Structure formats: structure tokens, C-alpha cells
XYZ file of C-alpha atoms in Angstrom:
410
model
C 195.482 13.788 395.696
C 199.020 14.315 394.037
C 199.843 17.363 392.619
C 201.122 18.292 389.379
C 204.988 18.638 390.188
C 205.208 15.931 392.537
C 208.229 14.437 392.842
C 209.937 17.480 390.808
C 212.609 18.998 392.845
C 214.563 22.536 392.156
C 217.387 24.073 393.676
C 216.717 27.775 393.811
C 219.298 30.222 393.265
C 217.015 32.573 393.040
C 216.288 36.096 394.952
C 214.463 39.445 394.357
C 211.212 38.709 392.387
C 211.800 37.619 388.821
C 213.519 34.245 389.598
C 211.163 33.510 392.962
C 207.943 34.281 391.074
C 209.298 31.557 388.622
C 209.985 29.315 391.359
C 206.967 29.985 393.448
C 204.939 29.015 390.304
C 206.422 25.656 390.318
C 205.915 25.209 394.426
C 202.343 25.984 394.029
C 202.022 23.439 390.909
C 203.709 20.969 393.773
C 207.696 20.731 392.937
C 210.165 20.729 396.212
C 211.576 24.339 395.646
C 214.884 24.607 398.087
C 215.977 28.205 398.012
C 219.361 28.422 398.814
C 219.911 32.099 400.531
C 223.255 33.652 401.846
C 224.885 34.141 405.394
C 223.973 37.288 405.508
C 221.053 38.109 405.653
C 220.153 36.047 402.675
C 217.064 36.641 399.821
C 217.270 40.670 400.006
C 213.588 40.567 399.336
C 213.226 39.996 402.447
C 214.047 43.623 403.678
C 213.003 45.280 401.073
C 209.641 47.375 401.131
C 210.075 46.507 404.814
C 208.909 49.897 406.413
C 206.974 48.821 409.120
C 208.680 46.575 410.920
C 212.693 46.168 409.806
C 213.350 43.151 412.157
C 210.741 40.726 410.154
C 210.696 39.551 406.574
C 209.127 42.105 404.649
C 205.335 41.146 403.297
C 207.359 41.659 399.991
C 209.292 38.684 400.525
C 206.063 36.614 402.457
C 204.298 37.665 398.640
C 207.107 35.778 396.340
C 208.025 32.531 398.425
C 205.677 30.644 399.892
C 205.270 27.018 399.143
C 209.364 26.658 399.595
C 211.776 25.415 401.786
C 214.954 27.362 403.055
C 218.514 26.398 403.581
C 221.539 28.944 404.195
C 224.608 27.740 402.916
C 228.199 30.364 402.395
C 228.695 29.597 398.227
C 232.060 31.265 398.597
C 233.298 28.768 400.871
C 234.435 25.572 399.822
C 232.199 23.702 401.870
C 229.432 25.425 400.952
C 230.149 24.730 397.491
C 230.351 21.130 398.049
C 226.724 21.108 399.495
C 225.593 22.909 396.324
C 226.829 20.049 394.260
C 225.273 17.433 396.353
C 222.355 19.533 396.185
C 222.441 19.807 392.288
C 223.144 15.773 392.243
C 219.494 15.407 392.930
C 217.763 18.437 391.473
C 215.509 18.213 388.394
C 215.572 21.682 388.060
C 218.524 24.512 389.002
C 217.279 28.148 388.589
C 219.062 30.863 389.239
C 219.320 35.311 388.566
C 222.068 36.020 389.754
C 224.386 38.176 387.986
C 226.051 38.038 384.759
C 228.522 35.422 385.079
C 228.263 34.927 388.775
C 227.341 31.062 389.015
C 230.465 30.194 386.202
C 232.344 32.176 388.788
C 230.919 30.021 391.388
C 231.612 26.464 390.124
C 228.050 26.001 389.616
C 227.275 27.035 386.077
C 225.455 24.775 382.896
C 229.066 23.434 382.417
C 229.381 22.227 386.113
C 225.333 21.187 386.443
C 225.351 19.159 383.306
C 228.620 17.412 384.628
C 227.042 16.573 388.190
C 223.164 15.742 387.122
C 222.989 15.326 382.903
C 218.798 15.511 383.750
C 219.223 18.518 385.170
C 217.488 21.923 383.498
C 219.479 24.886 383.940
C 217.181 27.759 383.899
C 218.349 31.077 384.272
C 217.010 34.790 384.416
C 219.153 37.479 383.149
C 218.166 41.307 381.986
C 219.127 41.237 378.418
C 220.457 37.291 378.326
C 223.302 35.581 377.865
C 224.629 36.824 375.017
C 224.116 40.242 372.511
C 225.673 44.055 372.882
C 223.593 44.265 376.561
C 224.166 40.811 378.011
C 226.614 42.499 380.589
C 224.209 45.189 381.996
C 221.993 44.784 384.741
C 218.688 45.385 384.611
C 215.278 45.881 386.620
C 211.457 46.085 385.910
C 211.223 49.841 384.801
C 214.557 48.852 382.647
C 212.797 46.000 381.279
C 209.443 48.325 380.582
C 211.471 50.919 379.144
C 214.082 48.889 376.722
C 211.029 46.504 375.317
C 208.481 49.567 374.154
C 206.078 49.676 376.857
C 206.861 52.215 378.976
C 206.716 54.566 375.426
C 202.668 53.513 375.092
C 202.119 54.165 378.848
C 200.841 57.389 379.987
C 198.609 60.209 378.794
C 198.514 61.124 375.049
C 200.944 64.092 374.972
C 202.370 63.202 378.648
C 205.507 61.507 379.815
C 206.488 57.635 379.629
C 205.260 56.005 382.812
C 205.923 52.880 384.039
C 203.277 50.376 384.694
C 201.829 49.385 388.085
C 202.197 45.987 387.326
C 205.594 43.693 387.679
C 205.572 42.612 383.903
C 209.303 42.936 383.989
C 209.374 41.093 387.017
C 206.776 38.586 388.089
C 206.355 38.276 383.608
C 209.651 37.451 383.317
C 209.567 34.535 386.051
C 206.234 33.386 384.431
C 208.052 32.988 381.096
C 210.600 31.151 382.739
C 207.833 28.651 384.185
C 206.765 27.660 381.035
C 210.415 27.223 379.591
C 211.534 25.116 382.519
C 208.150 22.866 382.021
C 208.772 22.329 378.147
C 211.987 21.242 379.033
C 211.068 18.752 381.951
C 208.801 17.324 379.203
C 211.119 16.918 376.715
C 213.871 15.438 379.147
C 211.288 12.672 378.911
C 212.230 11.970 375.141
C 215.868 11.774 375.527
C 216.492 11.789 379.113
C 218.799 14.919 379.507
C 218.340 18.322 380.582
C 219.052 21.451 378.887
C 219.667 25.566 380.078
C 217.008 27.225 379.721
C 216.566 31.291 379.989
C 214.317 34.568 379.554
C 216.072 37.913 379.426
C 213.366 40.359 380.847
C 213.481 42.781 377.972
C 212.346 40.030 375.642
C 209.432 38.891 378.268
C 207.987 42.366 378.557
C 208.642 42.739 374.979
C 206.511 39.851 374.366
C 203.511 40.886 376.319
C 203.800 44.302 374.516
C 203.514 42.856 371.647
C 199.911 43.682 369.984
C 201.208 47.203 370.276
C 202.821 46.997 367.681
C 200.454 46.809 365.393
C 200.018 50.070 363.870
C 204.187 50.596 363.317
C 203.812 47.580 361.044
C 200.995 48.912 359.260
C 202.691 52.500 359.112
C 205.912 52.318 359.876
C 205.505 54.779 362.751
C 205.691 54.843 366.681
C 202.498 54.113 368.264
C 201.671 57.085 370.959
C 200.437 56.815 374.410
C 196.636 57.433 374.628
C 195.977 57.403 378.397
C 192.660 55.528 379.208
C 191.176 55.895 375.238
C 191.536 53.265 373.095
C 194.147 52.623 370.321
C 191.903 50.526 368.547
C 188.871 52.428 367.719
C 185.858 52.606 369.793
C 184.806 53.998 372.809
C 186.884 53.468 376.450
C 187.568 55.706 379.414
C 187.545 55.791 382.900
C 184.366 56.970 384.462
C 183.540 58.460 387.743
C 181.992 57.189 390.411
C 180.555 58.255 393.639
C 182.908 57.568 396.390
C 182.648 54.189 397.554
C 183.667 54.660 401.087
C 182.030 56.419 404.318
C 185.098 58.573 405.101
C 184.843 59.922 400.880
C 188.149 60.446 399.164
C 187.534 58.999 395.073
C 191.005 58.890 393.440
C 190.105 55.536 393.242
C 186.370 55.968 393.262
C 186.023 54.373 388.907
C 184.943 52.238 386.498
C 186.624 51.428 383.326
C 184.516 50.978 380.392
C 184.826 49.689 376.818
C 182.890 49.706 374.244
C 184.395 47.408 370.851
C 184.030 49.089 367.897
C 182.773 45.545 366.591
C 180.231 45.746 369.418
C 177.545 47.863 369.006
C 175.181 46.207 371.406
C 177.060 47.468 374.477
C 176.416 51.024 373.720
C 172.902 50.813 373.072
C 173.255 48.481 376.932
C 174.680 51.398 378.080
C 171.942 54.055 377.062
C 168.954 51.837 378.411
C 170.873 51.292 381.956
C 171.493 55.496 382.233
C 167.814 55.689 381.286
C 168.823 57.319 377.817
C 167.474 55.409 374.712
C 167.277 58.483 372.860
C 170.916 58.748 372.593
C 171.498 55.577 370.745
C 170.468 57.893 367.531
C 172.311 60.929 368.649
C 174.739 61.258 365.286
C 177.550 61.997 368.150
C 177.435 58.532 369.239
C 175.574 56.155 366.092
C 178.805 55.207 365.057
C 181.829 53.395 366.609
C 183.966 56.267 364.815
C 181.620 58.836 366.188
C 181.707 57.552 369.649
C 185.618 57.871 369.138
C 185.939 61.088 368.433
C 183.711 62.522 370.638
C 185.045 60.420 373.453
C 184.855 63.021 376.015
C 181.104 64.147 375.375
C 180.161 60.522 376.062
C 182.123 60.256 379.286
C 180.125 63.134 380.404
C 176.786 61.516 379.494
C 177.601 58.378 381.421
C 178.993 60.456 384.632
C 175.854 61.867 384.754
C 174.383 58.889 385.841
C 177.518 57.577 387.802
C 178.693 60.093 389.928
C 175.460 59.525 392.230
C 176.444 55.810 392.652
C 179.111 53.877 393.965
C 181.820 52.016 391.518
C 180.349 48.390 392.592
C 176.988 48.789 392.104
C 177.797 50.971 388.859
C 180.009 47.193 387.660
C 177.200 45.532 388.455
C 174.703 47.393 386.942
C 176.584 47.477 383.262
C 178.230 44.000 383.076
C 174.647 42.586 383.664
C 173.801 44.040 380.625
C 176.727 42.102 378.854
C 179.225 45.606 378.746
C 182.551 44.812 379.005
C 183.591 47.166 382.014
C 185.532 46.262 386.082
C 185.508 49.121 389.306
C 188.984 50.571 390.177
C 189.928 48.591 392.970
C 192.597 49.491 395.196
C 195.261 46.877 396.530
C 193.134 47.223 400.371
C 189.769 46.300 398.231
C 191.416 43.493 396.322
C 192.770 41.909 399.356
C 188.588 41.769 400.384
C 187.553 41.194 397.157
C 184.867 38.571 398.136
C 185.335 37.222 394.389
C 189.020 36.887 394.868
C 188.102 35.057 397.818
C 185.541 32.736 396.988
C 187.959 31.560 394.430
C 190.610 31.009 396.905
C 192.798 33.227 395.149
C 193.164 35.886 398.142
C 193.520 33.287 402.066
C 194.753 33.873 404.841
C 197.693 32.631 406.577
C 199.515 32.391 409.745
C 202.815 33.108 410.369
C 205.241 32.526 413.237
C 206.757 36.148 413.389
C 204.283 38.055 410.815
C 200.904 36.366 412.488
C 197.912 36.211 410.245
C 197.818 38.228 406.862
C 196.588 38.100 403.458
C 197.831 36.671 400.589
C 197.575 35.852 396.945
C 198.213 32.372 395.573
C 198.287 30.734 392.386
C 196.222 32.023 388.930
C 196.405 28.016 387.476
C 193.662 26.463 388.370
C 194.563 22.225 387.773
C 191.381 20.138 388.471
C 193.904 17.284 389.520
C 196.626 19.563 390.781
C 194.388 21.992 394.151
C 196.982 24.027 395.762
C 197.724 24.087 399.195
C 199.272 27.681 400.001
C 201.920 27.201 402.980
C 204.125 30.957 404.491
C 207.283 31.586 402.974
C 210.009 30.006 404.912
C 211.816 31.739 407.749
C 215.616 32.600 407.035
C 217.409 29.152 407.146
C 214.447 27.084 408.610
C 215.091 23.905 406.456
C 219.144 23.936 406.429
C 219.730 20.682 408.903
C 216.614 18.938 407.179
C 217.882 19.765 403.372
C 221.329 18.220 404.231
C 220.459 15.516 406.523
C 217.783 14.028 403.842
C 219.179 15.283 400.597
C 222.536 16.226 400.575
C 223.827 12.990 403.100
C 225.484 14.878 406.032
C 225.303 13.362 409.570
C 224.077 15.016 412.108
C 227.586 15.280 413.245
C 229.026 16.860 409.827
C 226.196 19.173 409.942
C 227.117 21.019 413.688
C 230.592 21.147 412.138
C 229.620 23.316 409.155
C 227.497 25.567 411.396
C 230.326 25.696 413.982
C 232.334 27.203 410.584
C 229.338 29.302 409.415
C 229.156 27.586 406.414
C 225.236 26.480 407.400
C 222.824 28.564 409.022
C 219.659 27.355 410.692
C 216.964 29.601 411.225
């Protein structure tokens, strides 16, 4: 069975996380993603977060690149740069986040792509974008969080910004990307050319913040952070749990629950599953205004009935009622989720210096289009295959680059 992006091939200029998660998207959909990584040492991802074992590629990197194919190739060199426009001659898609300005300074830029390959889409990651009063600083997820309004709603009501635990600056960012670099493969269709593309990461993050702003249109005023409680009305807060493990601990030992101020029916769920009925008249609690301001009394009714049970069966005991509500799992439980791995979401793979670990593929789900998780490449592994097949060089011309360091195999 094909997959989606067969046949779709991108050069990847890529490195950290926002432009690999992009291109990582578009290896599991089943494009031919070559990353292109320095001499030395290449994709810094792949020491970063590297604390136990500084000699391998850091899980970090394993996380953001499988599916791809390596090739090491000195850009500053003219050599190097030659291979990069062979490269580019056969690329449906060039993606890169590097610096402001670095691939103009390069040779390898929209003006120089759209000269080599016309079909080509340019697609490019950059902190603020390519143009505006901050298109020259750089910029990184808590940046992004902070300049697009959502590190101001994160955090307890009265308490400091925070940033969130999730890489919307990041991994969002490259997702955005995705989708522009897939409109535009579908409209080279239509007239046959390519086009740049690009997401500045305080205009992704912006755009999944969003809904937040809401009330500012309504009042003209900042909306404030509000911790675990609702913005919207209603009931919602995080609710203890006995702790879920033999050896104790709890800081992660929750359940978040919410009940809809359009949704009645989950609070009276709620009172028949605690064994409480009677509450579902209780004038603190009738109303979805009354369960909102007396937020915390409620908390303490359900914790009554939670603390003596553990976060999974307390999940499963509300959302068979219908309640909207999910157990605070931490990243070791997720990894052993057994519904992240029924789905195939969380596998296993091997690894030739790493061995076997865990790791998360691909949210799509394409009926037509399975995907077939492979480990991120090792540094260089695919340079002498890349320019033997792709790029034209002989075997010959190939040991005389690496004899000059232009090429590194792995």
C-alpha cells in the first residue's frame, strides 16, 4: 500500500524542533525527507537534553527525526554548496529554520531555489517572519508563548506567567508549517510552480491561543490566568486522587474534571457515582453559576470520594457516566499507556547505538496512508547513498569530497 507522500521528496534544512517536527510530519505521511546536517557535529538536537549518555544522540533528537534520511555536507564550502543545488534540482519541497537571512547568505535562498527547481516550495520557519519591526530577532518556544498571549493566561489566578508544558511554540509551529507546505504542493498542481511558504512562531502560538481572546473583545480587557478553574463558566478543577503507585508519592496522583455550564447532566453523573443524589438540590451546586462560585466546596465533596481511589479507576468510573474528565498522567505512564499503545501511537523501536526504546509516532491517522515508524538516522548515515542516487556523483567523486571533508558518512 502507497502512502500519502509517496514520491514527494524534501530537502531538510532543518534542525532543533520546530522545522524537524514539520518535516517529520511529512516522513510519517510518506515523503523522502533528506536532512542535510553540518560537519560538526550536525542537528544540535542531537546533544541536547542528552544527560545520560553524551556520546549518543540524545532521545530528544531520536523524538523529532525518525522516518528521515541523513547526509552531512560543509554548506560553507563550495563543494558543498554545489551538492545542495543538485540536491534542490530534484526536491519538491526545501524547508529550512535557520537564521534570519542565513540561506540568502548561503546561495540557497527562494531567489536561488526558484532559479534551480521552479516546482519547488520554499518553506521556511522563522520567530517573528520575514518581515515586520521583529523579523531580525531570534526566538524560542517560551519567546513564542510569551510574545503571542499565552504565557499571560497560564498560571494560577493571582500567580506569575508560566510557560506551558507543551511545545506549542515549537512542535505547533512545525505543524502549521505542514499544512502550508501541503496547500502549496496542491496548488503547484494548478499551475505547476512552487511558491515560499512560512510560519513565524509567534503567529502559530498566537493562533492556537486564540479562543482566549474572547472576553478582551467583549470587554476590552486582559483576560487573567485562572489556574485549573474555568474561564468559561462552570465547574473544573483538578481533583485528588489516591496515589496510584505502590512506592506512594501523588504530585501526579489527579483527575481533571469539567463540568459545561451547558451540561447539566454531568453533575447530577457526578453525584450518583460519589453516592450523593442529595446534592444535586443543594442551592450551592443547582446552578452552573452556583457550582462556579463555590468551586472549591465542590472539589471537596468529590475528594471525599476520590482520595480513597486511584486516578484510573476514578477516569473510569466518571467518563462511564458520560463526564467529560482524563487522570494526570505522567510522561513514564504515557509511554505505557495501553490506549496509546493499542493505537500504535506509543511502539517500540530498535536502535543501533540507543537499543530498544519508546516512542511516539504520528497523530494522522490516513486509512490509505498506515505509517511505518523507522529510528532517526545516525549522523551522516545516508551521505554516499543521497549523492550517488540523487545528486549524480561517482563513487569516485564521492571519496574525493570526503577526502576534503566536504561529505561525511556516518
Amino acid at each position: 500500500m502507497t502512502q500519502a507522500l509517496e514520491g514527494i521528496r524534501v530537502i531538510d534544512f532543518t534542525h532543533d524542533q520546530a522545522g524537524p517536527s514539520c518535516t517529520q510530519m511529512l516522513a510519517w505521511l510518506g515523503a523522502d525527507v533528506i536532512k542535510i546536517e553540518n560537519p560538526k557535529g550536525g542537528d544540535r538536537a542531537r546533544r541536547l537534553w542528552n544527560s545520560d549518555n553524551p556520546d549518543l544522540d540524545s532521545f530528544f533528537f531520536l523524538l523529532l527525526n525518525s522516518n528521515k534520511r541523513s547526509t552531512v555536507i560543509d554548506l560553507k564550502s563550495a563543494d558543498g554548496k554545489e551538492i545542495a543545488r543538485r540536491l534542490i534540482k530534484e526536491a519538491d519541497v526545501v524547508a529550512e529554520n535557520l537564521g534570519p537571512g542565513v540561506m540568502d547568505r548561503l546561495g540557497l535562498g527562494w531567489d536561488a531555489v526558484k532559479e534551480l527547481n521552479p516546482r519547488a516550495v520554499f518553506a521556511s520557519v522563522k520567530g517573528f517572519g520575514s518581515y515586520g519591526p521583529y523579523s531580525g530577532f531570534k526566538c524560542f518556544e517560551p519567546v513564542a508563548q510569551a510574545t503571542s498571549g499565552a504565557m499571560s493566561v497560564t498560571g494560577e489566578a493571582g500567580g506569575t506567567p508560566l510557560v506551558n508544558g507543551a511545545n506549542i511554540g515549537d512542535s505547533g509551529t512545525g505543524m502549521h508549517l505542514a499544512m502550508a507546505i501541503l496547500a502549496a504542493l496542491v496548488q503547484r498542481g494548478r499551475p505547476g510552480k512552487g511558491q515560499p511558504v512560512g510560519v513565524a512562531m509567534q503567529e502559530a502560538v498566537l493562533n492556537l491561543t486564540r479562543v482566549k481572546f474572547t472576553g478582551t473583545l467583549a470587554t476590552g480587557e486582559p483576560l487573567r490566568r485562572s489556574g485549573n478553574r474555568s474561564p468559561t463558566g462552570g465547574y473544573s478543577d483538578l481533583i485528588r486522587c489516591a496515589p496510584s503507585k505502590p512506592e506512594g508519592g501523588g504530585v501526579d496522583d489527579y483527575i481533571y474534571i469539567i463540568v459545561p455550564p451547558d451540561n447539566p447532566e454531568m453533575f447530577h453523573a457526578a453525584m450518583d457515582v460519589i453516592g450523593r443524589p442529595e446534592l444535586k438540590e443543594d442551592e450551592r451546586f443547582k446552578t452552573p453559576a452556583a457550582r462556579a462560585k463555590n468551586g472549591a466546596a465542590l472539589t471537596e465533596v468529590l475528594e471525599s470520594w476520590t482520595v480513597s481511589r486511584n486516578k484510573h479507576d476514578v477516569m473510569t468510573a466518571f467518563a462511564g457516566r458520560g463526564m467529560v474528565c482524563g487522570a494526570v498522567l505522567d510522561t513514564a505512564e504515557v509511554l505505557k499507556d495501553p490506549h496509546l499503545r493499542e493505537r500504535g501511537t506509543i511502539v517500540d523501536l530498535d536502535h543501533p547505538t540507543r537499543g530498544r526504546f519508546s516512542t511516539i509516532i504520528s497523530p494522522l491517522r490516513l486509512s490509505d496512508s498506515p505509517v511505518t515508524p523507522k529510528r532517526a538516522p545516525l549522523f551522516g548515515e545516508h551521505s554516499e547513498e543521497v549523492l550517488r542516487s540523487l545528486a549524480g556523483y561517482t563513487a569516485e567523486e564521492i571519496a574525493a569530497l570526503r577526502q576534503k571533508g566536504v561529505v561525511t558518512q556516518g
